[in-house]
Amino acid sequence: MHSDPIVKSELEPIEHLIALTFVNLIEARFIIKFAKYGVSVRSIRYMAEEARRVLNQPHPFATDIMFRTDGQKIFIETAEQTGDKKLYDLKGRNWGIYNILADALKKDVIYGQSGIAEGWYPRKDTAPNILVHPKVAFGQPALEEHGVPAEALYEAYRAEGEDFDSVARWFAVPLEQVKEAVSFCVELQAIH
């Protein structure tokens, strides 16, 4: 049985690979967080459809609407329709998972006046100055204040024999932010 994707991208595949917009990236983050809590794909799919319907928003998981309105109704309806035991806690008025998800997902995202995600701090705890924003450094992780891509700082650091001071001077960026960018890139490489 074929199902439509949970995240609906407006972009066509690029060289047979799925292409996502920034908004789709934020939606995927939301879905991954639910999956980590053990919520089934079936439930997540139903939740996405219900959220689109109730909130009248094509990308509800990339908006702050879920956190401002009664997003609880969406969880209850999903639990009733799918029988997902992870969501039954929500049905019983135990909003613990909702609060955890709201805190975990909202704290790292910047929402614009329209309520749509505009920026994301992918490692807010360890790299608070690294921002992903579609209008900064072509969407690459970059230093928020200076707009310098983290990868450019990392590559310069490697090219200079791991000399943080030289890189900081060349890019006119504080030394601590160069160290933060290098650590961020090293951490990403460890994941891959």
Short mmCIF file of N, CA and C in Angstrom, two decimals:
data_model
loop_
_atom_site.label_atom_id
_atom_site.label_comp_id
_atom_site.label_asym_id
_atom_site.label_seq_id
_atom_site.Cartn_x
_atom_site.Cartn_y
_atom_site.Cartn_z
N MET A 1 0.84 -1.17 0.00
CA MET A 1 0.00 0.00 0.00
C MET A 1 0.89 1.25 0.00
N HIS A 2 0.63 2.17 -0.89
CA HIS A 2 1.42 3.40 -1.02
C HIS A 2 0.73 4.53 -0.27
N SER A 3 1.50 5.27 0.50
CA SER A 3 0.97 6.43 1.22
C SER A 3 1.72 7.67 0.76
N ASP A 4 1.03 8.79 0.80
CA ASP A 4 1.69 10.05 0.50
C ASP A 4 2.71 10.34 1.58
N PRO A 5 3.75 11.11 1.26
CA PRO A 5 4.74 11.46 2.27
C PRO A 5 4.12 12.34 3.35
N ILE A 6 4.63 12.23 4.56
CA ILE A 6 4.14 13.05 5.67
C ILE A 6 4.52 14.51 5.43
N VAL A 7 5.75 14.73 5.00
CA VAL A 7 6.23 16.08 4.68
C VAL A 7 6.06 16.27 3.19
N LYS A 8 5.33 17.30 2.82
CA LYS A 8 5.04 17.55 1.41
C LYS A 8 5.91 18.70 0.91
N SER A 9 6.94 18.35 0.15
CA SER A 9 7.87 19.35 -0.38
C SER A 9 7.33 19.95 -1.66
N GLU A 10 7.58 21.24 -1.83
CA GLU A 10 7.20 21.92 -3.06
C GLU A 10 8.28 21.74 -4.12
N LEU A 11 9.42 21.18 -3.74
CA LEU A 11 10.54 21.03 -4.66
C LEU A 11 10.50 19.67 -5.34
N GLU A 12 10.91 19.67 -6.58
CA GLU A 12 11.05 18.42 -7.32
C GLU A 12 12.34 17.74 -6.88
N PRO A 13 12.43 16.42 -7.01
CA PRO A 13 13.69 15.74 -6.68
C PRO A 13 14.84 16.29 -7.52
N ILE A 14 16.01 16.30 -6.92
CA ILE A 14 17.22 16.75 -7.61
C ILE A 14 18.11 15.54 -7.78
N GLU A 15 18.36 15.18 -9.04
CA GLU A 15 19.14 13.99 -9.37
C GLU A 15 18.63 12.76 -8.60
N HIS A 16 17.33 12.59 -8.61
CA HIS A 16 16.63 11.46 -8.00
C HIS A 16 16.70 11.45 -6.48
N LEU A 17 17.13 12.55 -5.87
CA LEU A 17 17.17 12.66 -4.41
C LEU A 17 16.06 13.59 -3.95
N ILE A 18 15.50 13.30 -2.79
CA ILE A 18 14.45 14.14 -2.24
C ILE A 18 15.03 15.49 -1.89
N ALA A 19 14.36 16.55 -2.29
CA ALA A 19 14.78 17.91 -1.98
C ALA A 19 13.78 18.51 -0.99
N LEU A 20 14.30 19.14 0.05
CA LEU A 20 13.44 19.75 1.07
C LEU A 20 13.70 21.24 1.17
N THR A 21 12.64 21.99 1.40
CA THR A 21 12.79 23.41 1.70
C THR A 21 13.17 23.54 3.17
N PHE A 22 13.49 24.75 3.60
CA PHE A 22 13.80 24.99 5.01
C PHE A 22 12.60 24.62 5.87
N VAL A 23 11.41 24.99 5.45
CA VAL A 23 10.19 24.67 6.20
C VAL A 23 10.04 23.15 6.33
N ASN A 24 10.34 22.42 5.25
CA ASN A 24 10.28 20.96 5.30
C ASN A 24 11.28 20.40 6.30
N LEU A 25 12.46 21.01 6.37
CA LEU A 25 13.48 20.58 7.34
C LEU A 25 12.95 20.70 8.76
N ILE A 26 12.29 21.80 9.06
CA ILE A 26 11.73 21.99 10.40
C ILE A 26 10.62 20.98 10.66
N GLU A 27 9.80 20.69 9.65
CA GLU A 27 8.75 19.67 9.79
C GLU A 27 9.38 18.30 10.08
N ALA A 28 10.44 17.97 9.37
CA ALA A 28 11.12 16.68 9.57
C ALA A 28 11.64 16.58 10.99
N ARG A 29 12.17 17.67 11.53
CA ARG A 29 12.64 17.70 12.92
C ARG A 29 11.53 17.33 13.89
N PHE A 30 10.35 17.88 13.66
CA PHE A 30 9.18 17.61 14.48
C PHE A 30 8.83 16.12 14.43
N ILE A 31 8.82 15.58 13.23
CA ILE A 31 8.47 14.17 13.03
C ILE A 31 9.50 13.26 13.70
N ILE A 32 10.77 13.58 13.54
CA ILE A 32 11.83 12.78 14.16
C ILE A 32 11.68 12.76 15.67
N LYS A 33 11.33 13.90 16.26
CA LYS A 33 11.16 13.97 17.71
C LYS A 33 10.02 13.04 18.16
N PHE A 34 8.91 13.05 17.44
CA PHE A 34 7.81 12.14 17.78
C PHE A 34 8.23 10.69 17.63
N ALA A 35 8.94 10.38 16.56
CA ALA A 35 9.38 9.01 16.34
C ALA A 35 10.31 8.55 17.46
N LYS A 36 11.16 9.45 17.96
CA LYS A 36 12.06 9.09 19.06
C LYS A 36 11.29 8.76 20.33
N TYR A 37 10.11 9.34 20.48
CA TYR A 37 9.27 9.02 21.64
C TYR A 37 8.45 7.75 21.41
N GLY A 38 8.65 7.12 20.25
CA GLY A 38 7.98 5.85 19.99
C GLY A 38 6.62 5.98 19.33
N VAL A 39 6.26 7.17 18.88
CA VAL A 39 4.99 7.36 18.19
C VAL A 39 5.11 6.74 16.80
N SER A 40 4.12 5.96 16.41
CA SER A 40 4.18 5.23 15.14
C SER A 40 4.08 6.18 13.94
N VAL A 41 4.60 5.72 12.81
CA VAL A 41 4.52 6.50 11.58
C VAL A 41 3.05 6.72 11.21
N ARG A 42 2.25 5.71 11.42
CA ARG A 42 0.81 5.83 11.14
C ARG A 42 0.20 6.96 11.94
N SER A 43 0.54 7.04 13.21
CA SER A 43 0.02 8.11 14.07
C SER A 43 0.55 9.47 13.64
N ILE A 44 1.81 9.54 13.31
CA ILE A 44 2.40 10.81 12.88
C ILE A 44 1.73 11.27 11.59
N ARG A 45 1.50 10.34 10.67
CA ARG A 45 0.83 10.68 9.40
C ARG A 45 -0.58 11.22 9.68
N TYR A 46 -1.32 10.54 10.54
CA TYR A 46 -2.67 10.99 10.86
C TYR A 46 -2.62 12.35 11.55
N MET A 47 -1.67 12.51 12.48
CA MET A 47 -1.52 13.77 13.20
C MET A 47 -1.24 14.92 12.22
N ALA A 48 -0.39 14.68 11.25
CA ALA A 48 -0.07 15.71 10.25
C ALA A 48 -1.31 16.09 9.46
N GLU A 49 -2.06 15.09 9.01
CA GLU A 49 -3.28 15.37 8.25
C GLU A 49 -4.29 16.12 9.09
N GLU A 50 -4.46 15.70 10.33
CA GLU A 50 -5.41 16.36 11.23
C GLU A 50 -4.96 17.79 11.53
N ALA A 51 -3.67 17.99 11.74
CA ALA A 51 -3.15 19.33 12.01
C ALA A 51 -3.37 20.24 10.80
N ARG A 52 -3.14 19.72 9.59
CA ARG A 52 -3.39 20.52 8.38
C ARG A 52 -4.85 20.94 8.31
N ARG A 53 -5.73 19.99 8.63
CA ARG A 53 -7.17 20.27 8.55
C ARG A 53 -7.60 21.25 9.63
N VAL A 54 -7.28 20.96 10.88
CA VAL A 54 -7.74 21.77 12.01
C VAL A 54 -7.13 23.17 11.98
N LEU A 55 -5.86 23.25 11.68
CA LEU A 55 -5.16 24.53 11.72
C LEU A 55 -5.18 25.27 10.39
N ASN A 56 -5.70 24.60 9.34
CA ASN A 56 -5.76 25.19 8.00
C ASN A 56 -4.38 25.72 7.58
N GLN A 57 -3.40 24.87 7.70
CA GLN A 57 -2.01 25.25 7.43
C GLN A 57 -1.33 24.08 6.75
N PRO A 58 -0.75 24.28 5.55
CA PRO A 58 -0.13 23.16 4.83
C PRO A 58 1.12 22.60 5.52
N HIS A 59 1.77 23.38 6.37
CA HIS A 59 2.99 22.94 7.05
C HIS A 59 2.85 23.17 8.56
N PRO A 60 1.90 22.51 9.21
CA PRO A 60 1.64 22.82 10.62
C PRO A 60 2.80 22.53 11.56
N PHE A 61 3.65 21.56 11.23
CA PHE A 61 4.76 21.22 12.12
C PHE A 61 5.91 22.22 12.00
N ALA A 62 5.79 23.17 11.09
CA ALA A 62 6.82 24.21 10.94
C ALA A 62 6.29 25.56 11.41
N THR A 63 5.19 25.54 12.12
CA THR A 63 4.62 26.79 12.62
C THR A 63 4.59 26.77 14.14
N ASP A 64 4.41 27.93 14.71
CA ASP A 64 4.25 27.98 16.16
C ASP A 64 2.78 27.83 16.55
N ILE A 65 1.90 27.62 15.56
CA ILE A 65 0.47 27.44 15.84
C ILE A 65 0.25 26.25 16.77
N MET A 66 1.00 25.15 16.54
CA MET A 66 0.83 23.95 17.36
C MET A 66 1.09 24.26 18.83
N PHE A 67 1.86 25.29 19.10
CA PHE A 67 2.23 25.60 20.47
C PHE A 67 1.38 26.73 21.05
N ARG A 68 0.62 27.43 20.19
CA ARG A 68 -0.21 28.54 20.65
C ARG A 68 -1.68 28.15 20.77
N THR A 69 -2.12 27.17 19.98
CA THR A 69 -3.52 26.80 20.00
C THR A 69 -3.69 25.48 20.75
N ASP A 70 -4.86 24.97 20.73
CA ASP A 70 -5.12 23.70 21.41
C ASP A 70 -4.63 22.54 20.55
N GLY A 71 -3.33 22.41 20.44
CA GLY A 71 -2.74 21.30 19.70
C GLY A 71 -3.10 19.97 20.34
N GLN A 72 -3.57 20.00 21.57
CA GLN A 72 -3.93 18.79 22.30
C GLN A 72 -5.03 18.01 21.58
N LYS A 73 -5.98 18.73 20.99
CA LYS A 73 -7.06 18.08 20.28
C LYS A 73 -6.50 17.17 19.17
N ILE A 74 -5.46 17.63 18.52
CA ILE A 74 -4.86 16.85 17.44
C ILE A 74 -4.29 15.55 17.99
N PHE A 75 -3.64 15.62 19.14
CA PHE A 75 -3.08 14.42 19.75
C PHE A 75 -4.18 13.46 20.18
N ILE A 76 -5.25 13.97 20.77
CA ILE A 76 -6.36 13.13 21.22
C ILE A 76 -7.00 12.42 20.03
N GLU A 77 -7.30 13.19 18.97
CA GLU A 77 -7.92 12.59 17.79
C GLU A 77 -7.01 11.51 17.19
N THR A 78 -5.74 11.77 17.15
CA THR A 78 -4.79 10.80 16.60
C THR A 78 -4.79 9.54 17.44
N ALA A 79 -4.75 9.68 18.76
CA ALA A 79 -4.75 8.52 19.64
C ALA A 79 -6.02 7.68 19.44
N GLU A 80 -7.15 8.35 19.29
CA GLU A 80 -8.41 7.63 19.11
C GLU A 80 -8.45 6.90 17.76
N GLN A 81 -7.95 7.54 16.72
CA GLN A 81 -8.02 6.95 15.38
C GLN A 81 -6.98 5.86 15.16
N THR A 82 -5.81 5.99 15.75
CA THR A 82 -4.73 5.04 15.45
C THR A 82 -4.48 4.02 16.55
N GLY A 83 -4.97 4.29 17.75
CA GLY A 83 -4.74 3.37 18.86
C GLY A 83 -3.30 3.37 19.35
N ASP A 84 -2.55 4.39 19.06
CA ASP A 84 -1.15 4.46 19.45
C ASP A 84 -1.03 4.65 20.96
N LYS A 85 -0.43 3.67 21.64
CA LYS A 85 -0.33 3.70 23.09
C LYS A 85 0.49 4.88 23.59
N LYS A 86 1.46 5.34 22.82
CA LYS A 86 2.27 6.49 23.25
C LYS A 86 1.43 7.76 23.32
N LEU A 87 0.40 7.82 22.50
CA LEU A 87 -0.44 9.02 22.51
C LEU A 87 -1.63 8.90 23.46
N TYR A 88 -1.90 7.71 23.98
CA TYR A 88 -3.00 7.56 24.91
C TYR A 88 -2.79 8.36 26.19
N ASP A 89 -1.55 8.58 26.58
CA ASP A 89 -1.29 9.43 27.74
C ASP A 89 -1.88 10.81 27.53
N LEU A 90 -1.83 11.28 26.30
CA LEU A 90 -2.38 12.58 25.99
C LEU A 90 -3.90 12.57 26.12
N LYS A 91 -4.51 11.49 25.69
CA LYS A 91 -5.96 11.39 25.75
C LYS A 91 -6.44 11.45 27.20
N GLY A 92 -5.66 10.88 28.10
CA GLY A 92 -6.04 10.88 29.51
C GLY A 92 -5.70 12.18 30.22
N ARG A 93 -5.51 13.22 29.48
CA ARG A 93 -5.20 14.55 30.01
C ARG A 93 -3.82 14.64 30.66
N ASN A 94 -2.96 13.71 30.31
CA ASN A 94 -1.57 13.81 30.77
C ASN A 94 -0.79 14.42 29.61
N TRP A 95 -0.56 15.72 29.67
CA TRP A 95 0.03 16.45 28.55
C TRP A 95 1.54 16.45 28.62
N GLY A 96 2.13 15.56 29.38
CA GLY A 96 3.58 15.52 29.56
C GLY A 96 4.35 15.47 28.25
N ILE A 97 3.99 14.56 27.36
CA ILE A 97 4.73 14.45 26.11
C ILE A 97 4.56 15.71 25.28
N TYR A 98 3.36 16.30 25.31
CA TYR A 98 3.12 17.54 24.57
C TYR A 98 4.03 18.64 25.08
N ASN A 99 4.14 18.80 26.39
CA ASN A 99 4.99 19.84 26.97
C ASN A 99 6.46 19.58 26.66
N ILE A 100 6.88 18.33 26.75
CA ILE A 100 8.27 17.99 26.45
C ILE A 100 8.57 18.32 24.99
N LEU A 101 7.69 17.91 24.10
CA LEU A 101 7.90 18.18 22.68
C LEU A 101 7.88 19.67 22.40
N ALA A 102 6.95 20.39 23.01
CA ALA A 102 6.87 21.83 22.79
C ALA A 102 8.18 22.49 23.20
N ASP A 103 8.68 22.13 24.38
CA ASP A 103 9.94 22.71 24.85
C ASP A 103 11.10 22.31 23.95
N ALA A 104 11.18 21.05 23.60
CA ALA A 104 12.31 20.55 22.80
C ALA A 104 12.31 21.11 21.39
N LEU A 105 11.14 21.28 20.81
CA LEU A 105 11.07 21.73 19.42
C LEU A 105 11.07 23.24 19.26
N LYS A 106 10.44 23.93 20.18
CA LYS A 106 10.28 25.37 20.03
C LYS A 106 11.51 26.16 20.45
N LYS A 107 12.27 25.65 21.41
CA LYS A 107 13.37 26.44 21.96
C LYS A 107 14.47 26.73 20.95
N ASP A 108 14.61 25.91 19.91
CA ASP A 108 15.69 26.07 18.95
C ASP A 108 15.27 26.75 17.65
N VAL A 109 13.99 27.08 17.52
CA VAL A 109 13.47 27.61 16.27
C VAL A 109 13.05 29.08 16.45
N ILE A 110 13.33 29.88 15.43
CA ILE A 110 12.88 31.26 15.39
C ILE A 110 11.67 31.31 14.47
N TYR A 111 10.55 31.82 14.98
CA TYR A 111 9.34 31.95 14.17
C TYR A 111 9.14 33.40 13.78
N GLY A 112 8.73 33.64 12.55
CA GLY A 112 8.47 34.99 12.08
C GLY A 112 7.08 35.45 12.49
N GLN A 113 6.72 36.66 12.08
CA GLN A 113 5.41 37.21 12.43
C GLN A 113 4.27 36.38 11.87
N SER A 114 4.50 35.71 10.76
CA SER A 114 3.46 34.87 10.16
C SER A 114 3.29 33.55 10.90
N GLY A 115 4.21 33.27 11.84
CA GLY A 115 4.14 32.02 12.59
C GLY A 115 4.93 30.88 11.95
N ILE A 116 5.51 31.11 10.78
CA ILE A 116 6.29 30.09 10.08
C ILE A 116 7.74 30.15 10.54
N ALA A 117 8.37 29.00 10.64
CA ALA A 117 9.77 28.93 11.05
C ALA A 117 10.64 29.70 10.07
N GLU A 118 11.55 30.51 10.62
CA GLU A 118 12.46 31.30 9.79
C GLU A 118 13.92 30.96 10.04
N GLY A 119 14.22 30.43 11.19
CA GLY A 119 15.60 30.11 11.53
C GLY A 119 15.64 28.99 12.54
N TRP A 120 16.81 28.35 12.62
CA TRP A 120 16.94 27.19 13.52
C TRP A 120 18.36 27.14 14.04
N TYR A 121 18.49 26.94 15.34
CA TYR A 121 19.78 26.70 15.99
C TYR A 121 19.92 25.19 16.15
N PRO A 122 20.65 24.51 15.24
CA PRO A 122 20.69 23.05 15.27
C PRO A 122 21.35 22.45 16.52
N ARG A 123 22.22 23.18 17.18
CA ARG A 123 22.89 22.70 18.40
C ARG A 123 22.94 23.84 19.41
N LYS A 124 21.78 24.33 19.81
CA LYS A 124 21.68 25.50 20.68
C LYS A 124 22.49 25.35 21.97
N ASP A 125 22.52 24.15 22.53
CA ASP A 125 23.24 23.94 23.79
C ASP A 125 24.76 24.01 23.62
N THR A 126 25.28 23.45 22.54
CA THR A 126 26.73 23.39 22.36
C THR A 126 27.28 24.43 21.39
N ALA A 127 26.41 24.94 20.51
CA ALA A 127 26.84 25.93 19.52
C ALA A 127 25.77 27.02 19.41
N PRO A 128 25.63 27.85 20.43
CA PRO A 128 24.53 28.82 20.46
C PRO A 128 24.61 29.92 19.40
N ASN A 129 25.75 30.11 18.77
CA ASN A 129 25.89 31.14 17.75
C ASN A 129 25.73 30.62 16.33
N ILE A 130 25.53 29.31 16.17
CA ILE A 130 25.38 28.71 14.85
C ILE A 130 23.89 28.67 14.51
N LEU A 131 23.55 29.30 13.40
CA LEU A 131 22.16 29.42 12.96
C LEU A 131 22.03 28.88 11.54
N VAL A 132 20.91 28.20 11.27
CA VAL A 132 20.54 27.82 9.91
C VAL A 132 19.37 28.71 9.55
N HIS A 133 19.57 29.53 8.53
CA HIS A 133 18.54 30.47 8.08
C HIS A 133 18.62 30.52 6.56
N PRO A 134 17.50 30.36 5.87
CA PRO A 134 17.54 30.33 4.41
C PRO A 134 18.15 31.57 3.77
N LYS A 135 18.16 32.69 4.48
CA LYS A 135 18.68 33.94 3.90
C LYS A 135 20.09 34.27 4.37
N VAL A 136 20.71 33.37 5.12
CA VAL A 136 22.08 33.59 5.59
C VAL A 136 22.95 32.46 5.06
N ALA A 137 24.00 32.81 4.36
CA ALA A 137 24.98 31.83 3.83
C ALA A 137 24.29 30.71 3.03
N PHE A 138 23.27 31.09 2.27
CA PHE A 138 22.53 30.12 1.44
C PHE A 138 21.99 28.94 2.24
N GLY A 139 21.62 29.20 3.49
CA GLY A 139 21.03 28.16 4.33
C GLY A 139 22.03 27.24 5.02
N GLN A 140 23.32 27.50 4.85
CA GLN A 140 24.33 26.69 5.53
C GLN A 140 24.38 27.09 7.01
N PRO A 141 24.75 26.18 7.89
CA PRO A 141 24.99 26.59 9.28
C PRO A 141 26.06 27.67 9.31
N ALA A 142 25.75 28.81 9.93
CA ALA A 142 26.66 29.95 9.92
C ALA A 142 26.59 30.69 11.25
N LEU A 143 27.61 31.49 11.51
CA LEU A 143 27.59 32.33 12.70
C LEU A 143 26.48 33.36 12.54
N GLU A 144 25.61 33.42 13.50
CA GLU A 144 24.44 34.29 13.41
C GLU A 144 24.83 35.76 13.21
N GLU A 145 25.72 36.25 14.00
CA GLU A 145 26.09 37.67 13.98
C GLU A 145 26.90 38.05 12.74
N HIS A 146 27.76 37.17 12.28
CA HIS A 146 28.68 37.50 11.20
C HIS A 146 28.31 36.90 9.85
N GLY A 147 27.46 35.88 9.84
CA GLY A 147 27.05 35.25 8.59
C GLY A 147 28.10 34.37 7.95
N VAL A 148 29.18 34.10 8.65
CA VAL A 148 30.26 33.26 8.10
C VAL A 148 29.87 31.79 8.28
N PRO A 149 29.88 31.02 7.19
CA PRO A 149 29.55 29.60 7.31
C PRO A 149 30.50 28.87 8.25
N ALA A 150 29.95 28.02 9.09
CA ALA A 150 30.76 27.24 10.03
C ALA A 150 31.79 26.41 9.27
N GLU A 151 31.39 25.86 8.15
CA GLU A 151 32.31 25.02 7.38
C GLU A 151 33.50 25.81 6.84
N ALA A 152 33.28 27.07 6.46
CA ALA A 152 34.39 27.91 5.98
C ALA A 152 35.41 28.14 7.10
N LEU A 153 34.92 28.36 8.31
CA LEU A 153 35.82 28.53 9.45
C LEU A 153 36.58 27.24 9.75
N TYR A 154 35.87 26.13 9.66
CA TYR A 154 36.49 24.83 9.92
C TYR A 154 37.57 24.52 8.88
N GLU A 155 37.26 24.75 7.61
CA GLU A 155 38.24 24.49 6.55
C GLU A 155 39.47 25.39 6.69
N ALA A 156 39.25 26.66 7.04
CA ALA A 156 40.38 27.58 7.25
C ALA A 156 41.22 27.11 8.44
N TYR A 157 40.58 26.65 9.48
CA TYR A 157 41.26 26.13 10.67
C TYR A 157 42.15 24.94 10.29
N ARG A 158 41.62 24.04 9.50
CA ARG A 158 42.40 22.87 9.07
C ARG A 158 43.55 23.29 8.15
N ALA A 159 43.27 24.22 7.25
CA ALA A 159 44.30 24.67 6.31
C ALA A 159 45.44 25.40 7.01
N GLU A 160 45.16 26.01 8.13
CA GLU A 160 46.17 26.77 8.86
C GLU A 160 46.82 25.97 9.98
N GLY A 161 46.76 24.67 9.87
CA GLY A 161 47.41 23.83 10.88
C GLY A 161 46.76 23.94 12.24
N GLU A 162 45.46 24.07 12.24
CA GLU A 162 44.65 24.12 13.46
C GLU A 162 45.01 25.31 14.35
N ASP A 163 45.11 26.46 13.72
CA ASP A 163 45.43 27.71 14.42
C ASP A 163 44.16 28.57 14.51
N PHE A 164 43.52 28.53 15.65
CA PHE A 164 42.29 29.29 15.87
C PHE A 164 42.51 30.80 15.74
N ASP A 165 43.61 31.30 16.28
CA ASP A 165 43.87 32.74 16.30
C ASP A 165 43.94 33.32 14.89
N SER A 166 44.63 32.64 13.98
CA SER A 166 44.74 33.13 12.60
C SER A 166 43.37 33.20 11.94
N VAL A 167 42.58 32.18 12.12
CA VAL A 167 41.24 32.14 11.52
C VAL A 167 40.38 33.27 12.07
N ALA A 168 40.46 33.49 13.36
CA ALA A 168 39.67 34.56 13.98
C ALA A 168 40.06 35.92 13.38
N ARG A 169 41.34 36.15 13.18
CA ARG A 169 41.81 37.42 12.60
C ARG A 169 41.35 37.55 11.15
N TRP A 170 41.52 36.52 10.35
CA TRP A 170 41.17 36.57 8.93
C TRP A 170 39.69 36.89 8.72
N PHE A 171 38.86 36.25 9.50
CA PHE A 171 37.41 36.43 9.32
C PHE A 171 36.83 37.53 10.20
N ALA A 172 37.67 38.15 11.03
CA ALA A 172 37.22 39.19 11.97
C ALA A 172 36.05 38.67 12.82
N VAL A 173 36.27 37.49 13.38
CA VAL A 173 35.27 36.81 14.20
C VAL A 173 35.90 36.54 15.56
N PRO A 174 35.13 36.66 16.64
CA PRO A 174 35.69 36.36 17.96
C PRO A 174 36.25 34.93 18.03
N LEU A 175 37.35 34.78 18.71
CA LEU A 175 38.03 33.50 18.84
C LEU A 175 37.09 32.41 19.34
N GLU A 176 36.28 32.70 20.35
CA GLU A 176 35.37 31.69 20.90
C GLU A 176 34.36 31.19 19.87
N GLN A 177 33.94 32.09 18.97
CA GLN A 177 32.99 31.67 17.94
C GLN A 177 33.66 30.80 16.87
N VAL A 178 34.93 31.04 16.61
CA VAL A 178 35.67 30.16 15.69
C VAL A 178 35.75 28.77 16.32
N LYS A 179 36.08 28.71 17.59
CA LYS A 179 36.16 27.41 18.28
C LYS A 179 34.81 26.71 18.27
N GLU A 180 33.76 27.48 18.47
CA GLU A 180 32.41 26.92 18.46
C GLU A 180 32.07 26.34 17.08
N ALA A 181 32.41 27.08 16.02
CA ALA A 181 32.13 26.62 14.66
C ALA A 181 32.92 25.35 14.34
N VAL A 182 34.18 25.31 14.75
CA VAL A 182 35.01 24.12 14.50
C VAL A 182 34.43 22.92 15.25
N SER A 183 34.07 23.11 16.51
CA SER A 183 33.47 22.01 17.30
C SER A 183 32.18 21.53 16.66
N PHE A 184 31.38 22.47 16.18
CA PHE A 184 30.12 22.14 15.53
C PHE A 184 30.37 21.23 14.31
N CYS A 185 31.34 21.61 13.47
CA CYS A 185 31.64 20.83 12.27
C CYS A 185 32.22 19.46 12.62
N VAL A 186 33.07 19.39 13.63
CA VAL A 186 33.63 18.12 14.06
C VAL A 186 32.50 17.21 14.55
N GLU A 187 31.58 17.77 15.30
CA GLU A 187 30.44 16.98 15.81
C GLU A 187 29.59 16.46 14.65
N LEU A 188 29.34 17.29 13.65
CA LEU A 188 28.56 16.84 12.49
C LEU A 188 29.26 15.72 11.73
N GLN A 189 30.59 15.84 11.58
CA GLN A 189 31.33 14.80 10.89
C GLN A 189 31.27 13.47 11.66
N ALA A 190 31.25 13.54 12.97
CA ALA A 190 31.18 12.33 13.79
C ALA A 190 29.85 11.61 13.58
N ILE A 191 28.80 12.36 13.30
CA ILE A 191 27.48 11.78 13.06
C ILE A 191 27.46 11.01 11.74
N HIS A 192 28.13 11.56 10.75
CA HIS A 192 28.14 10.93 9.43
C HIS A 192 29.17 9.86 9.42
#
